[in-house]
Amino acid sequence: KAGVTQTPRYLIKTRGQQVTLSCSPISGHRSVSWYQQTPGQGLQFLFEYFSETQRNKGNFPGRFSGRQFSNSRSEMNVSTLELGDSALYLCASSQGTSGSGDTQYFGPGTRLTVL
Amino acid sequence: EDQVTQSPEALRLQEGESSSLNCSYTVSGLRGLFWYRQDPGKGPEFLFTLYSAGEEKEKERLKATLTKKESFLHITAPKPEDSATYLCAVQDNYGQNFVFGPGTRLSVLP
């Protein structure tokens, strides 16, 4: 079974631009969660989508948004990029929603650098 | 609010020198505790899920245990390839997403 895939793997953007990251979950998984990982803050939860609906949202500004499609693929968008948005963005998929006890499996991440 | 701490922050071992990593948690009703291994620049790789106090799971040189307040990841006779950051996460009974600890950075020297 193929794992979680994320595209692109690397991105370089400048301040003020916007960016869209894509995630394809493991086949059969309906939940996709997004995380931001930085050396100082560790892994921080952004949001979770299940059956095209946002189920949970972390403590991030509205510049961070996402969506999920009917095939469970998900995208996250960051508008008006700031230097502090430079991070590894990770996507994780699971069969059930958060709180179900299902294991989350992570993709390789997208490394975003904002100049 | 769910909280997870991990200790030590970093650990250096000689090859073959066994040790344990600690994950302490505060959660309103534990649904599950998860251990992951992460190599630099890569996504976390799933290791174990533990659901109730007293539960233990093993995989090769790794063994995870769970009590009502903490979990341990025991590493027996580690090899250099076990060098990585080990992350612990909890999920509560109220539908909140995973809360991750800061990780323990393990280095195993040959």
mmCIF file with all atom_site columns, C-alpha atoms in Angstrom:
data_model
loop_
_atom_site.group_PDB
_atom_site.id
_atom_site.type_symbol
_atom_site.label_atom_id
_atom_site.label_alt_id
_atom_site.label_comp_id
_atom_site.label_asym_id
_atom_site.label_entity_id
_atom_site.label_seq_id
_atom_site.pdbx_PDB_ins_code
_atom_site.Cartn_x
_atom_site.Cartn_y
_atom_site.Cartn_z
_atom_site.occupancy
_atom_site.B_iso_or_equiv
_atom_site.pdbx_formal_charge
_atom_site.auth_seq_id
_atom_site.auth_comp_id
_atom_site.auth_asym_id
_atom_site.auth_atom_id
_atom_site.pdbx_PDB_model_num
ATOM 1   C CA . LYS A 1 1   ? 0.000   0.000  0.000  1.00 0.00 ? 1   LYS A CA 1
ATOM 2   C CA . ALA A 1 2   ? 1.427   3.377  -0.965 1.00 0.00 ? 2   ALA A CA 1
ATOM 3   C CA . GLY A 1 3   ? 2.151   5.760  1.871  1.00 0.00 ? 3   GLY A CA 1
ATOM 4   C CA . VAL A 1 4   ? 1.180   9.384  2.312  1.00 0.00 ? 4   VAL A CA 1
ATOM 5   C CA . THR A 1 5   ? 2.555   11.565 -0.458 1.00 0.00 ? 5   THR A CA 1
ATOM 6   C CA . GLN A 1 6   ? 3.150   15.293 -0.364 1.00 0.00 ? 6   GLN A CA 1
ATOM 7   C CA . THR A 1 7   ? 3.972   17.697 -3.155 1.00 0.00 ? 7   THR A CA 1
ATOM 8   C CA . PRO A 1 8   ? 6.059   19.626 -3.703 1.00 0.00 ? 8   PRO A CA 1
ATOM 9   C CA . ARG A 1 9   ? 8.876   18.462 -1.457 1.00 0.00 ? 9   ARG A CA 1
ATOM 10  C CA . TYR A 1 10  ? 10.653  21.811 -1.448 1.00 0.00 ? 10  TYR A CA 1
ATOM 11  C CA . LEU A 1 11  ? 9.457   25.362 -2.018 1.00 0.00 ? 11  LEU A CA 1
ATOM 12  C CA . ILE A 1 12  ? 11.115  28.747 -1.901 1.00 0.00 ? 12  ILE A CA 1
ATOM 13  C CA . LYS A 1 13  ? 8.865   31.796 -1.770 1.00 0.00 ? 13  LYS A CA 1
ATOM 14  C CA . THR A 1 14  ? 9.219   35.461 -0.881 1.00 0.00 ? 14  THR A CA 1
ATOM 15  C CA . ARG A 1 15  ? 7.361   37.422 1.754  1.00 0.00 ? 15  ARG A CA 1
ATOM 16  C CA . GLY A 1 16  ? 3.836   38.395 0.759  1.00 0.00 ? 16  GLY A CA 1
ATOM 17  C CA . GLN A 1 17  ? 3.355   35.541 -1.699 1.00 0.00 ? 17  GLN A CA 1
ATOM 18  C CA . GLN A 1 18  ? 0.952   32.692 -1.191 1.00 0.00 ? 18  GLN A CA 1
ATOM 19  C CA . VAL A 1 19  ? 1.567   28.953 -1.421 1.00 0.00 ? 19  VAL A CA 1
ATOM 20  C CA . THR A 1 20  ? -0.484  25.782 -1.846 1.00 0.00 ? 20  THR A CA 1
ATOM 21  C CA . LEU A 1 21  ? 0.704   22.410 -0.591 1.00 0.00 ? 21  LEU A CA 1
ATOM 22  C CA . SER A 1 22  ? -0.851  19.095 -1.541 1.00 0.00 ? 22  SER A CA 1
ATOM 23  C CA . CYS A 1 23  ? -1.295  15.817 0.317  1.00 0.00 ? 23  CYS A CA 1
ATOM 24  C CA . SER A 1 24  ? -2.570  12.436 -0.881 1.00 0.00 ? 24  SER A CA 1
ATOM 25  C CA . PRO A 1 25  ? -3.492  10.111 2.000  1.00 0.00 ? 25  PRO A CA 1
ATOM 26  C CA . ILE A 1 26  ? -3.095  6.358  2.213  1.00 0.00 ? 26  ILE A CA 1
ATOM 27  C CA . SER A 1 27  ? -5.789  4.624  0.191  1.00 0.00 ? 27  SER A CA 1
ATOM 28  C CA . GLY A 1 28  ? -8.879  4.134  2.335  1.00 0.00 ? 28  GLY A CA 1
ATOM 29  C CA . HIS A 1 29  ? -7.945  6.801  4.861  1.00 0.00 ? 29  HIS A CA 1
ATOM 30  C CA . ARG A 1 30  ? -10.533 9.532  5.203  1.00 0.00 ? 30  ARG A CA 1
ATOM 31  C CA . SER A 1 31  ? -8.863  11.839 7.716  1.00 0.00 ? 31  SER A CA 1
ATOM 32  C CA . VAL A 1 32  ? -6.037  14.213 6.854  1.00 0.00 ? 32  VAL A CA 1
ATOM 33  C CA . SER A 1 33  ? -4.269  16.370 9.421  1.00 0.00 ? 33  SER A CA 1
ATOM 34  C CA . TRP A 1 34  ? -1.690  19.069 8.815  1.00 0.00 ? 34  TRP A CA 1
ATOM 35  C CA . TYR A 1 35  ? 1.172   20.049 11.092 1.00 0.00 ? 35  TYR A CA 1
ATOM 36  C CA . GLN A 1 36  ? 3.871   22.695 11.093 1.00 0.00 ? 36  GLN A CA 1
ATOM 37  C CA . GLN A 1 37  ? 7.282   21.688 12.412 1.00 0.00 ? 37  GLN A CA 1
ATOM 38  C CA . THR A 1 38  ? 9.973   24.174 13.370 1.00 0.00 ? 38  THR A CA 1
ATOM 39  C CA . PRO A 1 39  ? 13.113  23.714 15.487 1.00 0.00 ? 39  PRO A CA 1
ATOM 40  C CA . GLY A 1 40  ? 11.812  26.068 18.183 1.00 0.00 ? 40  GLY A CA 1
ATOM 41  C CA . GLN A 1 41  ? 8.159   25.002 18.407 1.00 0.00 ? 41  GLN A CA 1
ATOM 42  C CA . GLY A 1 42  ? 8.246   21.348 17.466 1.00 0.00 ? 42  GLY A CA 1
ATOM 43  C CA . LEU A 1 43  ? 5.225   19.750 15.823 1.00 0.00 ? 43  LEU A CA 1
ATOM 44  C CA . GLN A 1 44  ? 2.169   21.992 15.983 1.00 0.00 ? 44  GLN A CA 1
ATOM 45  C CA . PHE A 1 45  ? -1.293  20.997 14.794 1.00 0.00 ? 45  PHE A CA 1
ATOM 46  C CA . LEU A 1 46  ? -2.809  23.148 12.065 1.00 0.00 ? 46  LEU A CA 1
ATOM 47  C CA . PHE A 1 47  ? -6.124  21.482 11.153 1.00 0.00 ? 47  PHE A CA 1
ATOM 48  C CA . GLU A 1 48  ? -7.850  18.208 10.420 1.00 0.00 ? 48  GLU A CA 1
ATOM 49  C CA . TYR A 1 49  ? -10.239 17.299 7.636  1.00 0.00 ? 49  TYR A CA 1
ATOM 50  C CA . PHE A 1 50  ? -12.554 14.321 7.499  1.00 0.00 ? 50  PHE A CA 1
ATOM 51  C CA . SER A 1 51  ? -15.021 13.681 4.691  1.00 0.00 ? 51  SER A CA 1
ATOM 52  C CA . GLU A 1 52  ? -14.377 17.135 3.246  1.00 0.00 ? 52  GLU A CA 1
ATOM 53  C CA . THR A 1 53  ? -15.225 18.874 6.550  1.00 0.00 ? 53  THR A CA 1
ATOM 54  C CA . GLN A 1 54  ? -12.812 20.635 8.867  1.00 0.00 ? 54  GLN A CA 1
ATOM 55  C CA . ARG A 1 55  ? -13.059 18.834 12.210 1.00 0.00 ? 55  ARG A CA 1
ATOM 56  C CA . ASN A 1 56  ? -10.430 20.558 14.307 1.00 0.00 ? 56  ASN A CA 1
ATOM 57  C CA . LYS A 1 57  ? -8.303  23.650 14.021 1.00 0.00 ? 57  LYS A CA 1
ATOM 58  C CA . GLY A 1 58  ? -5.130  24.601 15.824 1.00 0.00 ? 58  GLY A CA 1
ATOM 59  C CA . ASN A 1 59  ? -4.086  28.014 17.037 1.00 0.00 ? 59  ASN A CA 1
ATOM 60  C CA . PHE A 1 60  ? -2.879  29.518 13.764 1.00 0.00 ? 60  PHE A CA 1
ATOM 61  C CA . PRO A 1 61  ? -3.921  32.759 12.035 1.00 0.00 ? 61  PRO A CA 1
ATOM 62  C CA . GLY A 1 62  ? -6.516  32.805 9.295  1.00 0.00 ? 62  GLY A CA 1
ATOM 63  C CA . ARG A 1 63  ? -3.763  33.050 6.671  1.00 0.00 ? 63  ARG A CA 1
ATOM 64  C CA . PHE A 1 64  ? -3.523  29.275 7.032  1.00 0.00 ? 64  PHE A CA 1
ATOM 65  C CA . SER A 1 65  ? -6.407  27.443 5.404  1.00 0.00 ? 65  SER A CA 1
ATOM 66  C CA . GLY A 1 66  ? -7.133  24.070 3.932  1.00 0.00 ? 66  GLY A CA 1
ATOM 67  C CA . ARG A 1 67  ? -9.631  21.919 2.168  1.00 0.00 ? 67  ARG A CA 1
ATOM 68  C CA . GLN A 1 68  ? -10.301 18.294 1.381  1.00 0.00 ? 68  GLN A CA 1
ATOM 69  C CA . PHE A 1 69  ? -11.664 16.822 -1.807 1.00 0.00 ? 69  PHE A CA 1
ATOM 70  C CA . SER A 1 70  ? -14.084 13.945 -2.289 1.00 0.00 ? 70  SER A CA 1
ATOM 71  C CA . ASN A 1 71  ? -11.167 11.548 -2.937 1.00 0.00 ? 71  ASN A CA 1
ATOM 72  C CA . SER A 1 72  ? -9.708  12.528 0.479  1.00 0.00 ? 72  SER A CA 1
ATOM 73  C CA . ARG A 1 73  ? -6.803  14.414 -1.049 1.00 0.00 ? 73  ARG A CA 1
ATOM 74  C CA . SER A 1 74  ? -6.128  17.633 0.810  1.00 0.00 ? 74  SER A CA 1
ATOM 75  C CA . GLU A 1 75  ? -4.524  20.979 0.165  1.00 0.00 ? 75  GLU A CA 1
ATOM 76  C CA . MET A 1 76  ? -3.366  23.665 2.539  1.00 0.00 ? 76  MET A CA 1
ATOM 77  C CA . ASN A 1 77  ? -2.858  27.268 1.591  1.00 0.00 ? 77  ASN A CA 1
ATOM 78  C CA . VAL A 1 78  ? -0.830  29.959 3.259  1.00 0.00 ? 78  VAL A CA 1
ATOM 79  C CA . SER A 1 79  ? -1.459  33.517 2.112  1.00 0.00 ? 79  SER A CA 1
ATOM 80  C CA . THR A 1 80  ? 0.664   36.611 2.650  1.00 0.00 ? 80  THR A CA 1
ATOM 81  C CA . LEU A 1 81  ? 3.721   34.602 3.626  1.00 0.00 ? 81  LEU A CA 1
ATOM 82  C CA . GLU A 1 82  ? 5.904   35.787 6.498  1.00 0.00 ? 82  GLU A CA 1
ATOM 83  C CA . LEU A 1 83  ? 9.502   34.850 7.303  1.00 0.00 ? 83  LEU A CA 1
ATOM 84  C CA . GLY A 1 84  ? 8.251   32.912 10.329 1.00 0.00 ? 84  GLY A CA 1
ATOM 85  C CA . ASP A 1 85  ? 6.259   30.583 8.089  1.00 0.00 ? 85  ASP A CA 1
ATOM 86  C CA . SER A 1 86  ? 9.475   28.849 7.044  1.00 0.00 ? 86  SER A CA 1
ATOM 87  C CA . ALA A 1 87  ? 9.035   25.299 8.295  1.00 0.00 ? 87  ALA A CA 1
ATOM 88  C CA . LEU A 1 88  ? 8.522   21.663 7.436  1.00 0.00 ? 88  LEU A CA 1
ATOM 89  C CA . TYR A 1 89  ? 4.825   21.133 6.727  1.00 0.00 ? 89  TYR A CA 1
ATOM 90  C CA . LEU A 1 90  ? 3.678   17.610 7.436  1.00 0.00 ? 90  LEU A CA 1
ATOM 91  C CA . CYS A 1 91  ? 0.523   15.853 6.428  1.00 0.00 ? 91  CYS A CA 1
ATOM 92  C CA . ALA A 1 92  ? -0.765  12.769 8.230  1.00 0.00 ? 92  ALA A CA 1
ATOM 93  C CA . SER A 1 93  ? -3.615  10.442 7.356  1.00 0.00 ? 93  SER A CA 1
ATOM 94  C CA . SER A 1 94  ? -5.691  8.026  9.407  1.00 0.00 ? 94  SER A CA 1
ATOM 95  C CA . GLN A 1 95  ? -8.739  5.873  8.842  1.00 0.00 ? 95  GLN A CA 1
ATOM 96  C CA . GLY A 1 96  ? -10.896 7.555  11.462 1.00 0.00 ? 96  GLY A CA 1
ATOM 97  C CA . THR A 1 97  ? -11.168 11.031 12.882 1.00 0.00 ? 97  THR A CA 1
ATOM 98  C CA . SER A 1 98  ? -9.187  12.482 15.751 1.00 0.00 ? 98  SER A CA 1
ATOM 99  C CA . GLY A 1 99  ? -10.322 10.953 18.994 1.00 0.00 ? 99  GLY A CA 1
ATOM 100 C CA . SER A 1 100 ? -10.918 7.598  17.330 1.00 0.00 ? 100 SER A CA 1
ATOM 101 C CA . GLY A 1 101 ? -7.603  6.212  18.535 1.00 0.00 ? 101 GLY A CA 1
ATOM 102 C CA . ASP A 1 102 ? -6.496  5.491  14.990 1.00 0.00 ? 102 ASP A CA 1
ATOM 103 C CA . THR A 1 103 ? -2.817  5.881  14.224 1.00 0.00 ? 103 THR A CA 1
ATOM 104 C CA . GLN A 1 104 ? -1.759  8.805  12.063 1.00 0.00 ? 104 GLN A CA 1
ATOM 105 C CA . TYR A 1 105 ? 0.755   8.035  9.312  1.00 0.00 ? 105 TYR A CA 1
ATOM 106 C CA . PHE A 1 106 ? 2.913   10.882 8.104  1.00 0.00 ? 106 PHE A CA 1
ATOM 107 C CA . GLY A 1 107 ? 4.132   11.922 4.689  1.00 0.00 ? 107 GLY A CA 1
ATOM 108 C CA . PRO A 1 108 ? 7.682   13.088 3.962  1.00 0.00 ? 108 PRO A CA 1
ATOM 109 C CA . GLY A 1 109 ? 6.777   16.764 4.368  1.00 0.00 ? 109 GLY A CA 1
ATOM 110 C CA . THR A 1 110 ? 7.142   19.909 2.306  1.00 0.00 ? 110 THR A CA 1
ATOM 111 C CA . ARG A 1 111 ? 10.066  22.140 3.244  1.00 0.00 ? 111 ARG A CA 1
ATOM 112 C CA . LEU A 1 112 ? 8.941   25.761 2.793  1.00 0.00 ? 112 LEU A CA 1
ATOM 113 C CA . THR A 1 113 ? 11.508  28.536 2.868  1.00 0.00 ? 113 THR A CA 1
ATOM 114 C CA . VAL A 1 114 ? 10.303  32.144 2.898  1.00 0.00 ? 114 VAL A CA 1
ATOM 115 C CA . LEU A 1 115 ? 12.864  34.762 1.880  1.00 0.00 ? 115 LEU A CA 1
ATOM 116 C CA . GLU B 2 1   ? -5.288  21.314 28.117 1.00 0.00 ? 1   GLU B CA 1
ATOM 117 C CA . ASP B 2 2   ? -3.364  18.203 27.067 1.00 0.00 ? 2   ASP B CA 1
ATOM 118 C CA . GLN B 2 3   ? 0.381   18.408 27.658 1.00 0.00 ? 3   GLN B CA 1
ATOM 119 C CA . VAL B 2 4   ? 3.308   16.157 26.785 1.00 0.00 ? 4   VAL B CA 1
ATOM 120 C CA . THR B 2 5   ? 6.886   16.438 27.988 1.00 0.00 ? 5   THR B CA 1
ATOM 121 C CA . GLN B 2 6   ? 9.818   14.245 27.046 1.00 0.00 ? 6   GLN B CA 1
ATOM 122 C CA . SER B 2 7   ? 13.135  13.617 28.730 1.00 0.00 ? 7   SER B CA 1
ATOM 123 C CA . PRO B 2 8   ? 15.974  13.737 28.261 1.00 0.00 ? 8   PRO B CA 1
ATOM 124 C CA . GLU B 2 9   ? 16.094  16.380 25.531 1.00 0.00 ? 9   GLU B CA 1
ATOM 125 C CA . ALA B 2 10  ? 19.138  14.655 24.027 1.00 0.00 ? 10  ALA B CA 1
ATOM 126 C CA . LEU B 2 11  ? 20.890  11.369 24.747 1.00 0.00 ? 11  LEU B CA 1
ATOM 127 C CA . ARG B 2 12  ? 24.201  10.004 23.538 1.00 0.00 ? 12  ARG B CA 1
ATOM 128 C CA . LEU B 2 13  ? 24.825  6.270  23.883 1.00 0.00 ? 13  LEU B CA 1
ATOM 129 C CA . GLN B 2 14  ? 27.598  3.941  22.891 1.00 0.00 ? 14  GLN B CA 1
ATOM 130 C CA . GLU B 2 15  ? 26.566  1.110  20.609 1.00 0.00 ? 15  GLU B CA 1
ATOM 131 C CA . GLY B 2 16  ? 25.162  -1.672 22.782 1.00 0.00 ? 16  GLY B CA 1
ATOM 132 C CA . GLU B 2 17  ? 24.457  0.609  25.763 1.00 0.00 ? 17  GLU B CA 1
ATOM 133 C CA . SER B 2 18  ? 20.776  0.171  26.673 1.00 0.00 ? 18  SER B CA 1
ATOM 134 C CA . SER B 2 19  ? 18.681  3.069  27.977 1.00 0.00 ? 19  SER B CA 1
ATOM 135 C CA . SER B 2 20  ? 15.151  4.450  28.269 1.00 0.00 ? 20  SER B CA 1
ATOM 136 C CA . LEU B 2 21  ? 13.367  7.551  27.019 1.00 0.00 ? 21  LEU B CA 1
ATOM 137 C CA . ASN B 2 22  ? 10.542  9.091  29.019 1.00 0.00 ? 22  ASN B CA 1
ATOM 138 C CA . CYS B 2 23  ? 7.259   10.634 27.894 1.00 0.00 ? 23  CYS B CA 1
ATOM 139 C CA . SER B 2 24  ? 5.113   12.227 30.615 1.00 0.00 ? 24  SER B CA 1
ATOM 140 C CA . TYR B 2 25  ? 1.605   13.350 29.799 1.00 0.00 ? 25  TYR B CA 1
ATOM 141 C CA . THR B 2 26  ? -1.390  15.190 31.216 1.00 0.00 ? 26  THR B CA 1
ATOM 142 C CA . VAL B 2 27  ? -4.620  14.455 29.397 1.00 0.00 ? 27  VAL B CA 1
ATOM 143 C CA . SER B 2 28  ? -8.318  14.435 30.161 1.00 0.00 ? 28  SER B CA 1
ATOM 144 C CA . GLY B 2 29  ? -8.978  10.812 29.344 1.00 0.00 ? 29  GLY B CA 1
ATOM 145 C CA . LEU B 2 30  ? -6.309  9.071  27.307 1.00 0.00 ? 30  LEU B CA 1
ATOM 146 C CA . ARG B 2 31  ? -7.521  7.577  24.037 1.00 0.00 ? 31  ARG B CA 1
ATOM 147 C CA . GLY B 2 32  ? -4.076  6.590  22.825 1.00 0.00 ? 32  GLY B CA 1
ATOM 148 C CA . LEU B 2 33  ? -0.350  7.257  23.186 1.00 0.00 ? 33  LEU B CA 1
ATOM 149 C CA . PHE B 2 34  ? 1.813   7.073  20.087 1.00 0.00 ? 34  PHE B CA 1
ATOM 150 C CA . TRP B 2 35  ? 5.566   6.786  19.543 1.00 0.00 ? 35  TRP B CA 1
ATOM 151 C CA . TYR B 2 36  ? 7.244   7.931  16.343 1.00 0.00 ? 36  TYR B CA 1
ATOM 152 C CA . ARG B 2 37  ? 10.802  8.046  15.094 1.00 0.00 ? 37  ARG B CA 1
ATOM 153 C CA . GLN B 2 38  ? 11.916  10.960 12.931 1.00 0.00 ? 38  GLN B CA 1
ATOM 154 C CA . ASP B 2 39  ? 15.080  11.248 10.881 1.00 0.00 ? 39  ASP B CA 1
ATOM 155 C CA . PRO B 2 40  ? 16.338  14.743 9.942  1.00 0.00 ? 40  PRO B CA 1
ATOM 156 C CA . GLY B 2 41  ? 14.290  16.355 7.166  1.00 0.00 ? 41  GLY B CA 1
ATOM 157 C CA . LYS B 2 42  ? 11.821  13.468 6.988  1.00 0.00 ? 42  LYS B CA 1
ATOM 158 C CA . GLY B 2 43  ? 8.324   12.800 8.244  1.00 0.00 ? 43  GLY B CA 1
ATOM 159 C CA . PRO B 2 44  ? 7.780   10.901 11.511 1.00 0.00 ? 44  PRO B CA 1
ATOM 160 C CA . GLU B 2 45  ? 7.694   7.127  11.157 1.00 0.00 ? 45  GLU B CA 1
ATOM 161 C CA . PHE B 2 46  ? 5.146   5.269  13.260 1.00 0.00 ? 46  PHE B CA 1
ATOM 162 C CA . LEU B 2 47  ? 6.491   2.891  15.902 1.00 0.00 ? 47  LEU B CA 1
ATOM 163 C CA . PHE B 2 48  ? 3.844   1.999  18.517 1.00 0.00 ? 48  PHE B CA 1
ATOM 164 C CA . THR B 2 49  ? 0.369   2.752  19.786 1.00 0.00 ? 49  THR B CA 1
ATOM 165 C CA . LEU B 2 50  ? -0.531  2.104  23.442 1.00 0.00 ? 50  LEU B CA 1
ATOM 166 C CA . TYR B 2 51  ? -4.073  2.397  24.715 1.00 0.00 ? 51  TYR B CA 1
ATOM 167 C CA . SER B 2 52  ? -4.173  1.422  28.388 1.00 0.00 ? 52  SER B CA 1
ATOM 168 C CA . ALA B 2 53  ? -1.954  1.387  31.464 1.00 0.00 ? 53  ALA B CA 1
ATOM 169 C CA . GLY B 2 54  ? 0.081   -1.783 31.705 1.00 0.00 ? 54  GLY B CA 1
ATOM 170 C CA . GLU B 2 55  ? 0.226   -2.304 27.973 1.00 0.00 ? 55  GLU B CA 1
ATOM 171 C CA . GLU B 2 56  ? 3.602   -3.121 26.397 1.00 0.00 ? 56  GLU B CA 1
ATOM 172 C CA . LYS B 2 57  ? 4.678   -3.431 22.760 1.00 0.00 ? 57  LYS B CA 1
ATOM 173 C CA . GLU B 2 58  ? 7.963   -4.531 21.236 1.00 0.00 ? 58  GLU B CA 1
ATOM 174 C CA . LYS B 2 59  ? 9.652   -4.189 17.891 1.00 0.00 ? 59  LYS B CA 1
ATOM 175 C CA . GLU B 2 60  ? 13.221  -5.322 17.337 1.00 0.00 ? 60  GLU B CA 1
ATOM 176 C CA . ARG B 2 61  ? 15.358  -3.417 19.888 1.00 0.00 ? 61  ARG B CA 1
ATOM 177 C CA . LEU B 2 62  ? 12.513  -1.172 21.037 1.00 0.00 ? 62  LEU B CA 1
ATOM 178 C CA . LYS B 2 63  ? 9.937   -1.753 23.764 1.00 0.00 ? 63  LYS B CA 1
ATOM 179 C CA . ALA B 2 64  ? 7.254   0.740  24.761 1.00 0.00 ? 64  ALA B CA 1
ATOM 180 C CA . THR B 2 65  ? 5.404   0.668  28.068 1.00 0.00 ? 65  THR B CA 1
ATOM 181 C CA . LEU B 2 66  ? 2.554   2.757  29.460 1.00 0.00 ? 66  LEU B CA 1
ATOM 182 C CA . THR B 2 67  ? 1.412   3.827  32.928 1.00 0.00 ? 67  THR B CA 1
ATOM 183 C CA . LYS B 2 68  ? -1.334  6.276  33.882 1.00 0.00 ? 68  LYS B CA 1
ATOM 184 C CA . LYS B 2 69  ? 1.076   9.211  33.800 1.00 0.00 ? 69  LYS B CA 1
ATOM 185 C CA . GLU B 2 70  ? 3.960   8.275  31.539 1.00 0.00 ? 70  GLU B CA 1
ATOM 186 C CA . SER B 2 71  ? 5.351   6.043  28.863 1.00 0.00 ? 71  SER B CA 1
ATOM 187 C CA . PHE B 2 72  ? 8.841   4.685  28.417 1.00 0.00 ? 72  PHE B CA 1
ATOM 188 C CA . LEU B 2 73  ? 10.627  3.700  25.245 1.00 0.00 ? 73  LEU B CA 1
ATOM 189 C CA . HIS B 2 74  ? 13.304  1.183  26.156 1.00 0.00 ? 74  HIS B CA 1
ATOM 190 C CA . ILE B 2 75  ? 16.134  0.692  23.697 1.00 0.00 ? 75  ILE B CA 1
ATOM 191 C CA . THR B 2 76  ? 18.108  -2.511 24.124 1.00 0.00 ? 76  THR B CA 1
ATOM 192 C CA . ALA B 2 77  ? 21.616  -2.821 22.678 1.00 0.00 ? 77  ALA B CA 1
ATOM 193 C CA . PRO B 2 78  ? 21.153  0.124  20.303 1.00 0.00 ? 78  PRO B CA 1
ATOM 194 C CA . LYS B 2 79  ? 22.947  0.422  16.976 1.00 0.00 ? 79  LYS B CA 1
ATOM 195 C CA . PRO B 2 80  ? 24.050  3.600  15.155 1.00 0.00 ? 80  PRO B CA 1
ATOM 196 C CA . GLU B 2 81  ? 21.046  3.281  12.835 1.00 0.00 ? 81  GLU B CA 1
ATOM 197 C CA . ASP B 2 82  ? 18.774  3.847  15.840 1.00 0.00 ? 82  ASP B CA 1
ATOM 198 C CA . SER B 2 83  ? 20.005  7.453  15.943 1.00 0.00 ? 83  SER B CA 1
ATOM 199 C CA . ALA B 2 84  ? 16.979  9.702  15.390 1.00 0.00 ? 84  ALA B CA 1
ATOM 200 C CA . THR B 2 85  ? 14.548  11.943 17.233 1.00 0.00 ? 85  THR B CA 1
ATOM 201 C CA . TYR B 2 86  ? 11.870  9.991  19.079 1.00 0.00 ? 86  TYR B CA 1
ATOM 202 C CA . LEU B 2 87  ? 8.514   11.700 19.415 1.00 0.00 ? 87  LEU B CA 1
ATOM 203 C CA . CYS B 2 88  ? 5.637   10.852 21.673 1.00 0.00 ? 88  CYS B CA 1
ATOM 204 C CA . ALA B 2 89  ? 2.058   12.045 21.130 1.00 0.00 ? 89  ALA B CA 1
ATOM 205 C CA . VAL B 2 90  ? -1.246  11.669 22.964 1.00 0.00 ? 90  VAL B CA 1
ATOM 206 C CA . GLN B 2 91  ? -4.836  11.701 21.813 1.00 0.00 ? 91  GLN B CA 1
ATOM 207 C CA . ASP B 2 92  ? -7.640  12.355 24.292 1.00 0.00 ? 92  ASP B CA 1
ATOM 208 C CA . ASN B 2 93  ? -11.213 11.098 24.476 1.00 0.00 ? 93  ASN B CA 1
ATOM 209 C CA . TYR B 2 94  ? -12.717 14.427 23.455 1.00 0.00 ? 94  TYR B CA 1
ATOM 210 C CA . GLY B 2 95  ? -11.908 14.446 19.785 1.00 0.00 ? 95  GLY B CA 1
ATOM 211 C CA . GLN B 2 96  ? -8.916  16.705 20.014 1.00 0.00 ? 96  GLN B CA 1
ATOM 212 C CA . ASN B 2 97  ? -6.055  16.020 17.695 1.00 0.00 ? 97  ASN B CA 1
ATOM 213 C CA . PHE B 2 98  ? -2.663  14.645 18.555 1.00 0.00 ? 98  PHE B CA 1
ATOM 214 C CA . VAL B 2 99  ? -0.527  16.657 20.965 1.00 0.00 ? 99  VAL B CA 1
ATOM 215 C CA . PHE B 2 100 ? 3.160   16.013 20.426 1.00 0.00 ? 100 PHE B CA 1
ATOM 216 C CA . GLY B 2 101 ? 6.020   16.241 22.868 1.00 0.00 ? 101 GLY B CA 1
ATOM 217 C CA . PRO B 2 102 ? 9.228   18.065 21.939 1.00 0.00 ? 102 PRO B CA 1
ATOM 218 C CA . GLY B 2 103 ? 11.099  14.828 21.276 1.00 0.00 ? 103 GLY B CA 1
ATOM 219 C CA . THR B 2 104 ? 14.297  13.166 22.468 1.00 0.00 ? 104 THR B CA 1
ATOM 220 C CA . ARG B 2 105 ? 17.255  13.371 20.116 1.00 0.00 ? 105 ARG B CA 1
ATOM 221 C CA . LEU B 2 106 ? 19.125  10.062 20.343 1.00 0.00 ? 106 LEU B CA 1
ATOM 222 C CA . SER B 2 107 ? 22.668  9.580  19.063 1.00 0.00 ? 107 SER B CA 1
ATOM 223 C CA . VAL B 2 108 ? 24.223  6.106  19.103 1.00 0.00 ? 108 VAL B CA 1
ATOM 224 C CA . LEU B 2 109 ? 27.965  6.139  18.607 1.00 0.00 ? 109 LEU B CA 1
ATOM 225 C CA . PRO B 2 110 ? 29.801  3.160  17.048 1.00 0.00 ? 110 PRO B CA 1
#
